[in-house]
XYZ file of C-alpha atoms in Angstrom:
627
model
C 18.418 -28.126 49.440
C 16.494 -30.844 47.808
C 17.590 -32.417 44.448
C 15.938 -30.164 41.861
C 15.989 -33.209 39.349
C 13.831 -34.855 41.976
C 11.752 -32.113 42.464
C 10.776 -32.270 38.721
C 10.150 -36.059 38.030
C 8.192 -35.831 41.342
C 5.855 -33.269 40.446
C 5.500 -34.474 36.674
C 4.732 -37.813 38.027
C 1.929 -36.949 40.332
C -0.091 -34.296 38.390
C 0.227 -36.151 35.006
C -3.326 -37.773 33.717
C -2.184 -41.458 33.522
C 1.471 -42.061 35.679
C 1.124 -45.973 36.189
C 4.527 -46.380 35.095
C 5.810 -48.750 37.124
C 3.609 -51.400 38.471
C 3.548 -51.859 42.234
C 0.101 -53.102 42.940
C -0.509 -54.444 46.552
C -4.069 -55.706 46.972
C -4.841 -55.368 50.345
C -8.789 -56.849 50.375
C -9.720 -58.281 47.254
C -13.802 -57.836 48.818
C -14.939 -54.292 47.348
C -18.150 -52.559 48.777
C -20.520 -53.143 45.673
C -21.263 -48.902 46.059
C -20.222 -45.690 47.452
C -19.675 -46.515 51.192
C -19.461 -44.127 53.448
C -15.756 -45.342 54.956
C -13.925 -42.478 55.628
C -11.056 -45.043 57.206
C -7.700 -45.761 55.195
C -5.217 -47.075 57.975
C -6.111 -47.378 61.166
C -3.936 -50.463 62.365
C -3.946 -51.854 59.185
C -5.767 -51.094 55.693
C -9.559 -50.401 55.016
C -11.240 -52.898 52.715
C -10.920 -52.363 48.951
C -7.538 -50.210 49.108
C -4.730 -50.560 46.225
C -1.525 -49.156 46.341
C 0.770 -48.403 43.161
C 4.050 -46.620 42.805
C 4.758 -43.004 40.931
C 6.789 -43.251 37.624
C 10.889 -43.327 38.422
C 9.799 -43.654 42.290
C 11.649 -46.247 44.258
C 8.884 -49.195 44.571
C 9.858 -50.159 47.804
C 9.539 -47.470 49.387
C 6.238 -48.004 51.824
C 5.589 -50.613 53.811
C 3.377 -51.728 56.931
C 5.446 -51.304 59.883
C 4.789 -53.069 63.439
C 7.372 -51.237 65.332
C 6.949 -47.895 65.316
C 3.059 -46.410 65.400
C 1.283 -43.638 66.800
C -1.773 -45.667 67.962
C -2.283 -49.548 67.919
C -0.008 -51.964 66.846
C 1.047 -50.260 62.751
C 1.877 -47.580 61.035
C 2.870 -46.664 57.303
C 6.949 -46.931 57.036
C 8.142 -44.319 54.353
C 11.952 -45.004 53.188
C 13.312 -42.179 50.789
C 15.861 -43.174 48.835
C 19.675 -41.157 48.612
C 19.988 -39.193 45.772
C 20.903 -40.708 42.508
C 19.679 -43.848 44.280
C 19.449 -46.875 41.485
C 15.950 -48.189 42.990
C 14.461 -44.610 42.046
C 14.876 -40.982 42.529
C 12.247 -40.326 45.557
C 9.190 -41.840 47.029
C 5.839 -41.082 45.823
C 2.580 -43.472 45.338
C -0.927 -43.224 45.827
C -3.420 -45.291 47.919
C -6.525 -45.570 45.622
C -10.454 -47.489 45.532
C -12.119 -49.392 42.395
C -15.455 -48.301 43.838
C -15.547 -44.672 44.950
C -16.184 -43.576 48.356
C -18.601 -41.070 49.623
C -16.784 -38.673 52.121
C -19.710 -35.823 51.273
C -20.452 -35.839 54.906
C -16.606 -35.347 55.718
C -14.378 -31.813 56.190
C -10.766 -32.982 56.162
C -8.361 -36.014 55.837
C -6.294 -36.122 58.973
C -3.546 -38.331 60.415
C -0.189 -38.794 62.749
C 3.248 -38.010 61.536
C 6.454 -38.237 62.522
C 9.915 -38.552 60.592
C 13.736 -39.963 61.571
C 14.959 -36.229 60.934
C 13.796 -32.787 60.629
C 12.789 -32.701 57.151
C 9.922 -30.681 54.864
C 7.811 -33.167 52.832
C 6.853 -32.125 49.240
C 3.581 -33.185 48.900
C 0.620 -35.118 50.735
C -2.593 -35.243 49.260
C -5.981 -37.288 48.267
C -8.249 -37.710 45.051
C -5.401 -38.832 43.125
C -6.486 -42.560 41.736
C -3.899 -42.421 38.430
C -6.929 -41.383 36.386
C -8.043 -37.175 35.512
C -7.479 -37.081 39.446
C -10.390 -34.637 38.908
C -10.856 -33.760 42.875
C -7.210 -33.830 43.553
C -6.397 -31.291 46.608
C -2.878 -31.583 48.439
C -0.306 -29.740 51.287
C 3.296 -28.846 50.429
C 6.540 -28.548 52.113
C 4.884 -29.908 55.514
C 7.132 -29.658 58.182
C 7.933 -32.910 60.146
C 10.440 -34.143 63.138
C 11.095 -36.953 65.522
C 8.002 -35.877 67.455
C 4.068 -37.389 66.485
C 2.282 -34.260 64.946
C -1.164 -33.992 63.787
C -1.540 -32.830 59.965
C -4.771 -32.119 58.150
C -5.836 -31.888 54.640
C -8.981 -29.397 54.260
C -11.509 -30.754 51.578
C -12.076 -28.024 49.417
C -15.675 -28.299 49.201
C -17.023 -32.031 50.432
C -20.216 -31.884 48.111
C -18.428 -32.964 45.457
C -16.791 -36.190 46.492
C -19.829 -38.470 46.589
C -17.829 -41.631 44.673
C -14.093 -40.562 45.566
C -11.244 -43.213 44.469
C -8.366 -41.053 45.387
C -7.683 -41.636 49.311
C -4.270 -40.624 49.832
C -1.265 -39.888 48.028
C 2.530 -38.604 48.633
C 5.673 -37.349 47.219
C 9.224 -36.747 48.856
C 12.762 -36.431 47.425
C 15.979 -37.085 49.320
C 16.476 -33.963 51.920
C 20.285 -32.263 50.984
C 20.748 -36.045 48.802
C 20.373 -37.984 51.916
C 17.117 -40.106 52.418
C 15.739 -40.811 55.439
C 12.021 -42.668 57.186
C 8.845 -41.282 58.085
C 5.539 -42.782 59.196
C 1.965 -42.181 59.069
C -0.853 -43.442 61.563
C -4.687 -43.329 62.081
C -5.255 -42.162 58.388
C -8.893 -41.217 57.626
C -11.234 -39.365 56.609
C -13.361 -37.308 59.461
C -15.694 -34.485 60.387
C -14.254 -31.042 62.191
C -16.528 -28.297 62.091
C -13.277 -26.288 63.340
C -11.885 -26.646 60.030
C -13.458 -23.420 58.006
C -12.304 -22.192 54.757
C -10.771 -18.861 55.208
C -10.377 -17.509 51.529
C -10.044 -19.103 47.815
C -8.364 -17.893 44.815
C -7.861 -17.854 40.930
C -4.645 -16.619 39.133
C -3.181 -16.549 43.020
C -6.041 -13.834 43.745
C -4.739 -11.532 40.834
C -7.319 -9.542 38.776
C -5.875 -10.082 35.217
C -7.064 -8.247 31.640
C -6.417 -9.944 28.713
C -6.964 -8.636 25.319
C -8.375 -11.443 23.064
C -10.110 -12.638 19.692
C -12.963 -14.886 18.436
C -11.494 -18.028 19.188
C -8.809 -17.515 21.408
C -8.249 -19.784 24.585
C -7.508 -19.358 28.029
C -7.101 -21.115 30.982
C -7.508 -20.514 34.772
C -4.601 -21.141 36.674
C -2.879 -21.033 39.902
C -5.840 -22.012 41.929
C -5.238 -22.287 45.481
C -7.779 -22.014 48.943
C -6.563 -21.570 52.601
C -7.981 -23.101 55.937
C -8.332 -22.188 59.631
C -7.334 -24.958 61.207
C -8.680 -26.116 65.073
C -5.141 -25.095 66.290
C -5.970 -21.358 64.381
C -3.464 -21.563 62.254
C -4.042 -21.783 58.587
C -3.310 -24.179 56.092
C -3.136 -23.505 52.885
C -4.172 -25.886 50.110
C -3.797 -26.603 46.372
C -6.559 -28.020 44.697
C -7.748 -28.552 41.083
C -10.255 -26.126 39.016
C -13.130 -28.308 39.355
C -13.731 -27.766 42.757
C -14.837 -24.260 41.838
C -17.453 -22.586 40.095
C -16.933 -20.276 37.359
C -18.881 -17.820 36.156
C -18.988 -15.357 32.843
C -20.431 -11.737 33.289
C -21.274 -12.161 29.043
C -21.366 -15.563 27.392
C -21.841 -13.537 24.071
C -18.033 -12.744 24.619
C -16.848 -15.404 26.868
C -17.764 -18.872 27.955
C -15.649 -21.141 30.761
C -16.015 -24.267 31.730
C -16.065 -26.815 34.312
C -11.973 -26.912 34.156
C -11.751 -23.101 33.927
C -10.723 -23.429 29.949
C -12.351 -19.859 28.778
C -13.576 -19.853 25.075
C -13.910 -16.082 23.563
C -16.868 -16.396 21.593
C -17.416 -12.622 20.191
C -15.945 -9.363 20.576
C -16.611 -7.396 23.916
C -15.598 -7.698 27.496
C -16.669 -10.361 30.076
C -14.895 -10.669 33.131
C -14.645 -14.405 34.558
C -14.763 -15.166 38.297
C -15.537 -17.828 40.473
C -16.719 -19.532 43.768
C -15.355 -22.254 45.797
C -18.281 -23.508 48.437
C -20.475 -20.804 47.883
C -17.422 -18.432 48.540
C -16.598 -15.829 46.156
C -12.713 -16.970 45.355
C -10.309 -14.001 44.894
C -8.902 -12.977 41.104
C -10.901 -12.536 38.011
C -9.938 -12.162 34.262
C -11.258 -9.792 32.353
C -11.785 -10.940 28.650
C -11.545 -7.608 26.271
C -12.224 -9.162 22.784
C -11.692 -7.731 19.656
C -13.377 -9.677 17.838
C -12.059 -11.993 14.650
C -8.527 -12.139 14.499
C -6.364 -11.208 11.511
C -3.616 -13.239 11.631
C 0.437 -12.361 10.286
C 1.144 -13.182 6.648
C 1.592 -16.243 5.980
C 5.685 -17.036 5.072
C 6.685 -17.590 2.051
C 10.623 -18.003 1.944
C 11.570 -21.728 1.296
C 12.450 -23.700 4.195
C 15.931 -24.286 3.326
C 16.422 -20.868 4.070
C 14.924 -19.988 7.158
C 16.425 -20.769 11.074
C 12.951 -20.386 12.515
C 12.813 -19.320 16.049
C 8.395 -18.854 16.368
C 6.321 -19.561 13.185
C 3.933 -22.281 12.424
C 4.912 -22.477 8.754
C 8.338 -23.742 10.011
C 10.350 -25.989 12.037
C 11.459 -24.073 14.925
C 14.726 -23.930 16.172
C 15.468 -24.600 20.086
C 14.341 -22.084 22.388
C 15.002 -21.357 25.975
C 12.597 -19.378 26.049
C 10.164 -16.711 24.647
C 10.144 -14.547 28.144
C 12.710 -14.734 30.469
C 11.032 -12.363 32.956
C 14.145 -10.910 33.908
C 13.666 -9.509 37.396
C 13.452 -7.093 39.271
C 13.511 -4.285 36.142
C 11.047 -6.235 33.728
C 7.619 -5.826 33.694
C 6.632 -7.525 30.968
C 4.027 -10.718 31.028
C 2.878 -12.699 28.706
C -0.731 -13.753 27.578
C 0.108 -15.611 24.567
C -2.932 -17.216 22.475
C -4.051 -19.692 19.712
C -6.618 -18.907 17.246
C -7.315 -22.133 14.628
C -3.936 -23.763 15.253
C -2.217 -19.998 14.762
C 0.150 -19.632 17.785
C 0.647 -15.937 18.884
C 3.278 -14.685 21.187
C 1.536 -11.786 23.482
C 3.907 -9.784 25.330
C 1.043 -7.661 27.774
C 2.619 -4.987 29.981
C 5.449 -4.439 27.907
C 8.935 -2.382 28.844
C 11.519 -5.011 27.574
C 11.590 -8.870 27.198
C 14.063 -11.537 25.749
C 13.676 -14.377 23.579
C 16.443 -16.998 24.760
C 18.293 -19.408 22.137
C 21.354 -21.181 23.884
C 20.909 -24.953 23.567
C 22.038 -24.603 20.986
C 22.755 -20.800 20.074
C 21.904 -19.637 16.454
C 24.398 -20.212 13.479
C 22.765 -17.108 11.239
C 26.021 -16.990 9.130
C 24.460 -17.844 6.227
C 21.446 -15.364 6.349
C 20.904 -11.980 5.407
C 17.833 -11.203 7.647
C 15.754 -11.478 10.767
C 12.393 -11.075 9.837
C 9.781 -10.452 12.431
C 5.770 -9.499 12.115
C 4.660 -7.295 14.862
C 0.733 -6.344 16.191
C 0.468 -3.243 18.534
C -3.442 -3.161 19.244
C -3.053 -0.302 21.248
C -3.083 3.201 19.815
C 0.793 4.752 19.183
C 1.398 7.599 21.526
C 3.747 10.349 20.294
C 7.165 9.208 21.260
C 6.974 5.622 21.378
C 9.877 3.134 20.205
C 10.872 0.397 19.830
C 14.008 -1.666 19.917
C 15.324 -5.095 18.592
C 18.754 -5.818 19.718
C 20.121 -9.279 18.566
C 22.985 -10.563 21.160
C 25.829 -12.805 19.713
C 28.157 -14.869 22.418
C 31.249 -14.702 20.183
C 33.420 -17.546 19.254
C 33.270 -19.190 23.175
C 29.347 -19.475 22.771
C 29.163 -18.095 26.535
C 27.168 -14.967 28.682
C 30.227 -12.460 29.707
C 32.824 -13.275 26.953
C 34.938 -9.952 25.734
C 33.568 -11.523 22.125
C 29.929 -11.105 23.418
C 28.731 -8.338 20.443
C 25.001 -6.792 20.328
C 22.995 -4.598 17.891
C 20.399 -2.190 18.339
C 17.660 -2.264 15.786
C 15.997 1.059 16.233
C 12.676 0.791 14.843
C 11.579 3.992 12.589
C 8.650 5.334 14.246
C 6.348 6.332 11.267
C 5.998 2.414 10.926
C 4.372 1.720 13.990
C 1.052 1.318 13.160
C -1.644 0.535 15.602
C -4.081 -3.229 14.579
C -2.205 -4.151 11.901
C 0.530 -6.204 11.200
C 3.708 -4.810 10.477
C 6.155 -6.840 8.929
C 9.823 -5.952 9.740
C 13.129 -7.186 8.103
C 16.511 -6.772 9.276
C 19.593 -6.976 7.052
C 23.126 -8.386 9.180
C 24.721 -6.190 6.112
C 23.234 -3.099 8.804
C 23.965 -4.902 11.859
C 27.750 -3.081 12.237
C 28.093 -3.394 15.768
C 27.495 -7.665 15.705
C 30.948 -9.340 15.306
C 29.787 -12.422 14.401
C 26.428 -14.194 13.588
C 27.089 -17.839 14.790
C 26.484 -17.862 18.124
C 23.052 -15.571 18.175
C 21.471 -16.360 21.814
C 19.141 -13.606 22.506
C 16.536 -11.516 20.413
C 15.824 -8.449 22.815
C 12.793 -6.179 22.921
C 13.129 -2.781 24.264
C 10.042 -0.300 24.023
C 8.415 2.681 25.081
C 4.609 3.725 25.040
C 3.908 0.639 23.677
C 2.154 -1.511 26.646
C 1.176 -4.584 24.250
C 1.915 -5.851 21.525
C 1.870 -9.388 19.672
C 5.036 -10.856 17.530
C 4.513 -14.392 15.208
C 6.970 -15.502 12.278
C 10.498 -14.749 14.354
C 13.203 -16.050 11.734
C 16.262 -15.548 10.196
C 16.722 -15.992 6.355
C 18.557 -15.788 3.437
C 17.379 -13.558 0.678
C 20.034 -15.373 -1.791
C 22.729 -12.914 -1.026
C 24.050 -15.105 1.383
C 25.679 -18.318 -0.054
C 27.077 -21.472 1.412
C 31.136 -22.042 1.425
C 30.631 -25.576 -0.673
C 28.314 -25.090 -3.710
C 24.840 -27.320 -3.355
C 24.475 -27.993 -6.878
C 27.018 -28.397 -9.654
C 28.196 -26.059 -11.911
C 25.791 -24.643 -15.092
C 26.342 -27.710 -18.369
C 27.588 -25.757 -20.934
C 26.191 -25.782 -24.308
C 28.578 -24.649 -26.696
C 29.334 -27.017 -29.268
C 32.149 -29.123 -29.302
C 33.464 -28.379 -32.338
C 33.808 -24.535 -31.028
C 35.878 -25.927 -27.670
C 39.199 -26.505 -26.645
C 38.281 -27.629 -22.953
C 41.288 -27.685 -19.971
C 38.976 -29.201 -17.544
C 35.440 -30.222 -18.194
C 32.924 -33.262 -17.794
C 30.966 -31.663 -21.019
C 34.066 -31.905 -23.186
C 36.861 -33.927 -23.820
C 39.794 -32.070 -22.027
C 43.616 -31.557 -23.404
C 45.141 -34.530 -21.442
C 48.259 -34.390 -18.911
C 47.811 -31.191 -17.417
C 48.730 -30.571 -13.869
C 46.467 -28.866 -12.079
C 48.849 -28.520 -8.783
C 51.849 -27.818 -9.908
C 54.098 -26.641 -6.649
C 55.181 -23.008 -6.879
C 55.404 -22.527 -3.546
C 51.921 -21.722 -3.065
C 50.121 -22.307 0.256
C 46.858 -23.184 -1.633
C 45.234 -26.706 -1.093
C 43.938 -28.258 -4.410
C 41.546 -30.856 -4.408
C 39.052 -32.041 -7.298
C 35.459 -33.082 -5.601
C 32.132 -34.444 -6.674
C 29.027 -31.905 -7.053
C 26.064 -33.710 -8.317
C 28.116 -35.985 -10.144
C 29.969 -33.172 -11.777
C 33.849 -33.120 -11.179
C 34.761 -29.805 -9.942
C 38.469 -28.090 -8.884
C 38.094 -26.896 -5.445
C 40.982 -24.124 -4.435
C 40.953 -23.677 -0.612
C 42.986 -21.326 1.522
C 43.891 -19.957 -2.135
C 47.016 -17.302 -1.795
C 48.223 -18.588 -5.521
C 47.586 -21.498 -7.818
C 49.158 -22.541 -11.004
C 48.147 -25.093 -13.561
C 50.823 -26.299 -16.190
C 50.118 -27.168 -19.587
C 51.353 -30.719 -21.023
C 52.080 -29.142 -24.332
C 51.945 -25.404 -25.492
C 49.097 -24.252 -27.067
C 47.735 -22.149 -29.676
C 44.496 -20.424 -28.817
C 44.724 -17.336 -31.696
C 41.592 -19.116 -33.138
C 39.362 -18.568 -30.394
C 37.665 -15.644 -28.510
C 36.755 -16.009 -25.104
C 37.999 -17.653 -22.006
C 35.286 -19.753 -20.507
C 35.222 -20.087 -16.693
C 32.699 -20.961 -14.260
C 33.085 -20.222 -10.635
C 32.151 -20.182 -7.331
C 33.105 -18.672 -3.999
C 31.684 -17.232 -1.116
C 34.586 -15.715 0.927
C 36.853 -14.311 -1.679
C 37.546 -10.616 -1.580
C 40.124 -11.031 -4.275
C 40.375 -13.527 -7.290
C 42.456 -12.696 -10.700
C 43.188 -15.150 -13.886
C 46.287 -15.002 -15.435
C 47.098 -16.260 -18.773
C 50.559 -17.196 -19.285
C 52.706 -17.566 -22.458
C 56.965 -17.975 -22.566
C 59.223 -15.459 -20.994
C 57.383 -15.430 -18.720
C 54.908 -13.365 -19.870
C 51.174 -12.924 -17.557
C 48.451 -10.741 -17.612
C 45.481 -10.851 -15.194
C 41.880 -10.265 -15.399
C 40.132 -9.484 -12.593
C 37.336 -12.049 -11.528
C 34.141 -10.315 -9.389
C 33.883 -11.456 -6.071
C 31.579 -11.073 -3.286
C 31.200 -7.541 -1.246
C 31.809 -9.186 2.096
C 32.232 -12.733 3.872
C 30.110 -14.963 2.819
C 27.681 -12.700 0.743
C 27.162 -12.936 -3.161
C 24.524 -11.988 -5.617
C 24.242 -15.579 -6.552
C 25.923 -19.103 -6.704
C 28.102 -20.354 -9.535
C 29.373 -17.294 -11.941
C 30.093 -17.761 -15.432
C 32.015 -15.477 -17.564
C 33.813 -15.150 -20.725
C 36.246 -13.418 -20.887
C 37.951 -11.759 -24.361
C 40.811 -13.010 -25.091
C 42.107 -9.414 -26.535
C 42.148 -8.511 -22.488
C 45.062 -10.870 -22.526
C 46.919 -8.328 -25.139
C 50.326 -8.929 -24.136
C 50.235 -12.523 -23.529
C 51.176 -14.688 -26.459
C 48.207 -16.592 -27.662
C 49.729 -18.939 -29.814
C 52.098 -20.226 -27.624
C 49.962 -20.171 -24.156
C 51.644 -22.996 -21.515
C 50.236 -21.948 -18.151
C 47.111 -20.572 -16.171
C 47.624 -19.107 -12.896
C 44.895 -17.446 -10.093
C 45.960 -15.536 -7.047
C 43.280 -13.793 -4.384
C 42.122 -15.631 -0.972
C 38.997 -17.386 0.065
C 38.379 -20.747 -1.116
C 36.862 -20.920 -4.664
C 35.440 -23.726 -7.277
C 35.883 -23.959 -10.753
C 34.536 -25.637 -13.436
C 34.436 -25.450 -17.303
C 37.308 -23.568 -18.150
C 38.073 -23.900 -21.427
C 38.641 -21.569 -24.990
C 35.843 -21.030 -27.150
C 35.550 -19.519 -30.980
């Protein structure tokens, strides 16, 4: 098996619009015809007039060459070397043999030449009308078959009316066969006239009759174009070729126009179906464009950015995906006809039973959101019975398929919201999602439906409805604004605090005590809190005043309580209110006062020590007596 890396770069190489990458420019006749000859000869012994040569991106540059010792016919051939794999002079061999003057090969049916290899071996791709420009009349032969024996190969032209000023004379592509390169050579290259060469059948969308539905605006493009040959041998030879060798046609330019390139345009609501011809031959395939007219598109977003993971939406940055349709075989029947109307992307899932969405490099963190929100389009009318499904998968702590920590939710969708051509906006609270063990490895985002053949989904993201809150506080505590005169502060950047107090006093305690910077604002920072105690220089007497000030912060706690200390010892705890779950709060920082007369049996004129007990890791700020 070839090198699949190869197998990419090659391919990208040769059908991108401009691939000079790497210059390798041989001139081999600097005279050029002043106008469309009609040569039809590229090597025959040696080079036609006005022939350039240059090198594919990443290809090794040295890879042809003129060679005098082995040849079909004459005294030359072309000498092919493909590199190893992971070669360091380039990944394959690939370059194409182009004109500055077009040619006119009109009166020609088929490029044809001599071939013969140092192995068995399958080469990826030969081909003409690729010049390093649009390549407009680019047509090509894969995966041809070649040995140690002199075979003759030939290249169909799709439809030789249209090359009349061709620059594009011959072109190729091969990676390494099982990593190991090897040599082949082509002789008596040209251009010639077979009237045993007859086109046998042509095809759109691989010969597939596809029905899309579609809106005023909407784009679409012709694909998978393809024509086969009878060859003078009978076999046939199948060949790939570009959309403009073909003629397309619209039964209703009212509802949908196509061009030369087979880009269709939906222009107003109805149905048009689009075919076309290749040589006067009807090809096989059509799309059928059923419009609806103007689009409606999904509510715009409106959550802030900083609290979305986006995985499709044009109002946000998307995260990573894999992909939005894995067609998971054989069970799946689900396509996809996704559109664009006036920059609005659409996801269009058409023949719909289940499909996955696919986030894995990287997976989701979603721990610090409280929703997947998804808007949903079923243009089709709802049939008694129909469901759907969302299930959101979550790979656990190993972030890998197959793990005993792999966890998923279904997300049964009440039925009396399915509405037909309308958007329905659906959100999703984790706080529901009982059966996920974790949300920070979310890979997959599951559809599962029935009666529903089609339907469209945009603005696919996970947010935070400001229940969720982040371990570390983004902003700093709330300035307080009593006065002075009213304070007796313990720790503070607003007041001036009752010096020498130890804020870590050891006890014993497991809890790690740090003081940190937020916005400039000192702030006490408890983490992995089982107990914490905070000694007093001096006793004090805080009769006078009425409340305990705190502020704090936490989002993990399940369990915080203050204690107010006085000699004997003698403590008494107030309660603090903590989140309902990891990592979920009503807000951020918490202030509270608390009445000193819940403190009832604690001396308040003799108070030496604080101490907090609970779990999670907290913040404080602020904490000081006021009257």
């Amino acid at each position: 098996m070839k090198n699949i890396v190869n197998k990419i770069i090659i391919y990208s190489a040769i059908f991108s619009v401009f691939m000079i990458a790497v210059s390798c420019q041989k001139d081999f006749d600097q005279l050029e015809p002043a106008e469309y000859p009609k040569n039809p000869e590229i090597f025959l012994d040696g080079f036609s007039a006005g022939l350039n040569y240059s090198a594919f991106a990443n290809s090794d540059v040295t890879a042809f060459q003129v060679d005098s010792s082995v040849y079909y016919y004459g005294t030359k051939s072309i000498r092919v070397e493909v590199p190893d794999a992971e070669s360091p002079s380039g990944a394959y061999a690939g370059g194409a043999f182009f004109t500055n003057i077009g040619r006119d090969l009109s009166d020609y049916t088929t490029l044809s030449f001599w071939i013969k290899s140092s192995k068995a071996a399958n080469i990826d791709i030969l081909g003409f009308g690729n010049y390093l420009g649009d390549n407009r009349y680019q047509a090509s032969i894969s995966n041809i078959a070649v040995n140690t024996n002199w075979k003759k190969v030939y290249i169909p032209i799709p439809d030789p009316s249209l090359l009349i000023a061709e620059k594009g004379m011959f072109f190729f592509s091969e990676g390494p066969e099982d990593g190991r390169g090897y040599t082949f050579w082509i002789d008596n290259l040209q251009f010639e006239k077979n009237n045993a060469i007859s086109l046998n059948e042509a095809y759109i969308l691989n010969g597939n009759d596809q029905s899309n539905i579609s809106f005023t605006g909407v784009s679409a493009y012709i694909i998978d174009q393809k024509s086969s040959f009878i060859l003078p041998n009978g076999l046939t030879q199948e060949v790939d070729l570009t959309p403009y060798y073909f003629s397309f046609n619209s039964s209703d330019e009212s509802v949908a126009t196509v061009n030369k390139n087979g880009d269709v345009t939906t222009v107003g609501a109805g149905n048009s179906s689009i075919t076309a011809t290749l040589g006067g031959k009807s090809a096989l395939g059509s799309l059928t464009i059923n419009s609806l007219g103007v689009f409606t598109a999904a509510p715009t977003p409106t959550v802030d950015p900083s609290k979305v993971i986006s995985i499709f939406s044009d109002t946000y940055t998307n995260h990573p995906v894999d992909y939005y349709n894995g067609y998971w075989q054989p069970y799946q029947t689900t396509n996809s006809a996704d559109f664009v109307v006036e920059n609005d992307h659409v996801l269009n899932y058409t023949n719909f039973n289940f499909v996955g969405i696919q986030m894995t490099s990287p997976t989701v963190d979603a721990t610090m959101t409280s929703h997947l929100h998804l808007d949903i389009f079923i243009p089709n009318t709802i049939d008694p019975g129909s469901t759907l499904n969302i299930q959101v998968i979550d790979l656990g702590s190993n972030g890998e398929f197959g793990g005993e920590d792999d966890s998923t939710q279904d997300n049964i969708i009440d039925p009396s919201i399915l509405k037909s051509n309308e958007w329905i906006s659906i959100d999703l609270p984790f706080s529901s999602m009982t059966n996920l063990q974790s949300r920070a490895n979310l890979a997959q985002i599951v559809f599962v439906g029935t009666n529903i053949p089609n339907f469209y989904a945009d603005n696919i993201y996970f947010y935070n409805d400001g229940s969720i809150i982040p371990l570390t506080p983004e902003t700093a505590a709330p300035t307080p604004t009593h006065s002075p005169s009213s304070v007796l502060s313990i720790f503070s950047d607003s007041y001036e605090n009752i010096p020498g107090t130890d804020f870590n006093p050891y006890w014993g305690q497991t809890t790690q005590v740090s003081q940190i910077s937020i916005n400039g604002e000192n702030t006490l920072r408890y983490s992995n809190l089982n107990y914490q105690g905070t000694q007093l220089s001096s006793n004090i007497n805080v009769s006078e005043y009425s409340y305990l000030h705190i502020d704090y912060y936490t989002a993990n706690s399940t369990a915080l309580n203050f204690f107010l200390i006085s000699p004997g010892p003698v403590e008494k705890h107030y309660s603090l209110a903590v989140p309902s779950g990891i990592g979920e709060s009503t807000n951020g920082w918490k202030s509270i006062d608390i009445p000193l007369s819940q403190f009832s049996s604690v001396d308040l004129h003799n108070i030496f020590q604080f101490k907090i007990d609970g779990n999670g890791d907290i913040y404080f700020d602020n904490i000081y007596f006021r009257k």
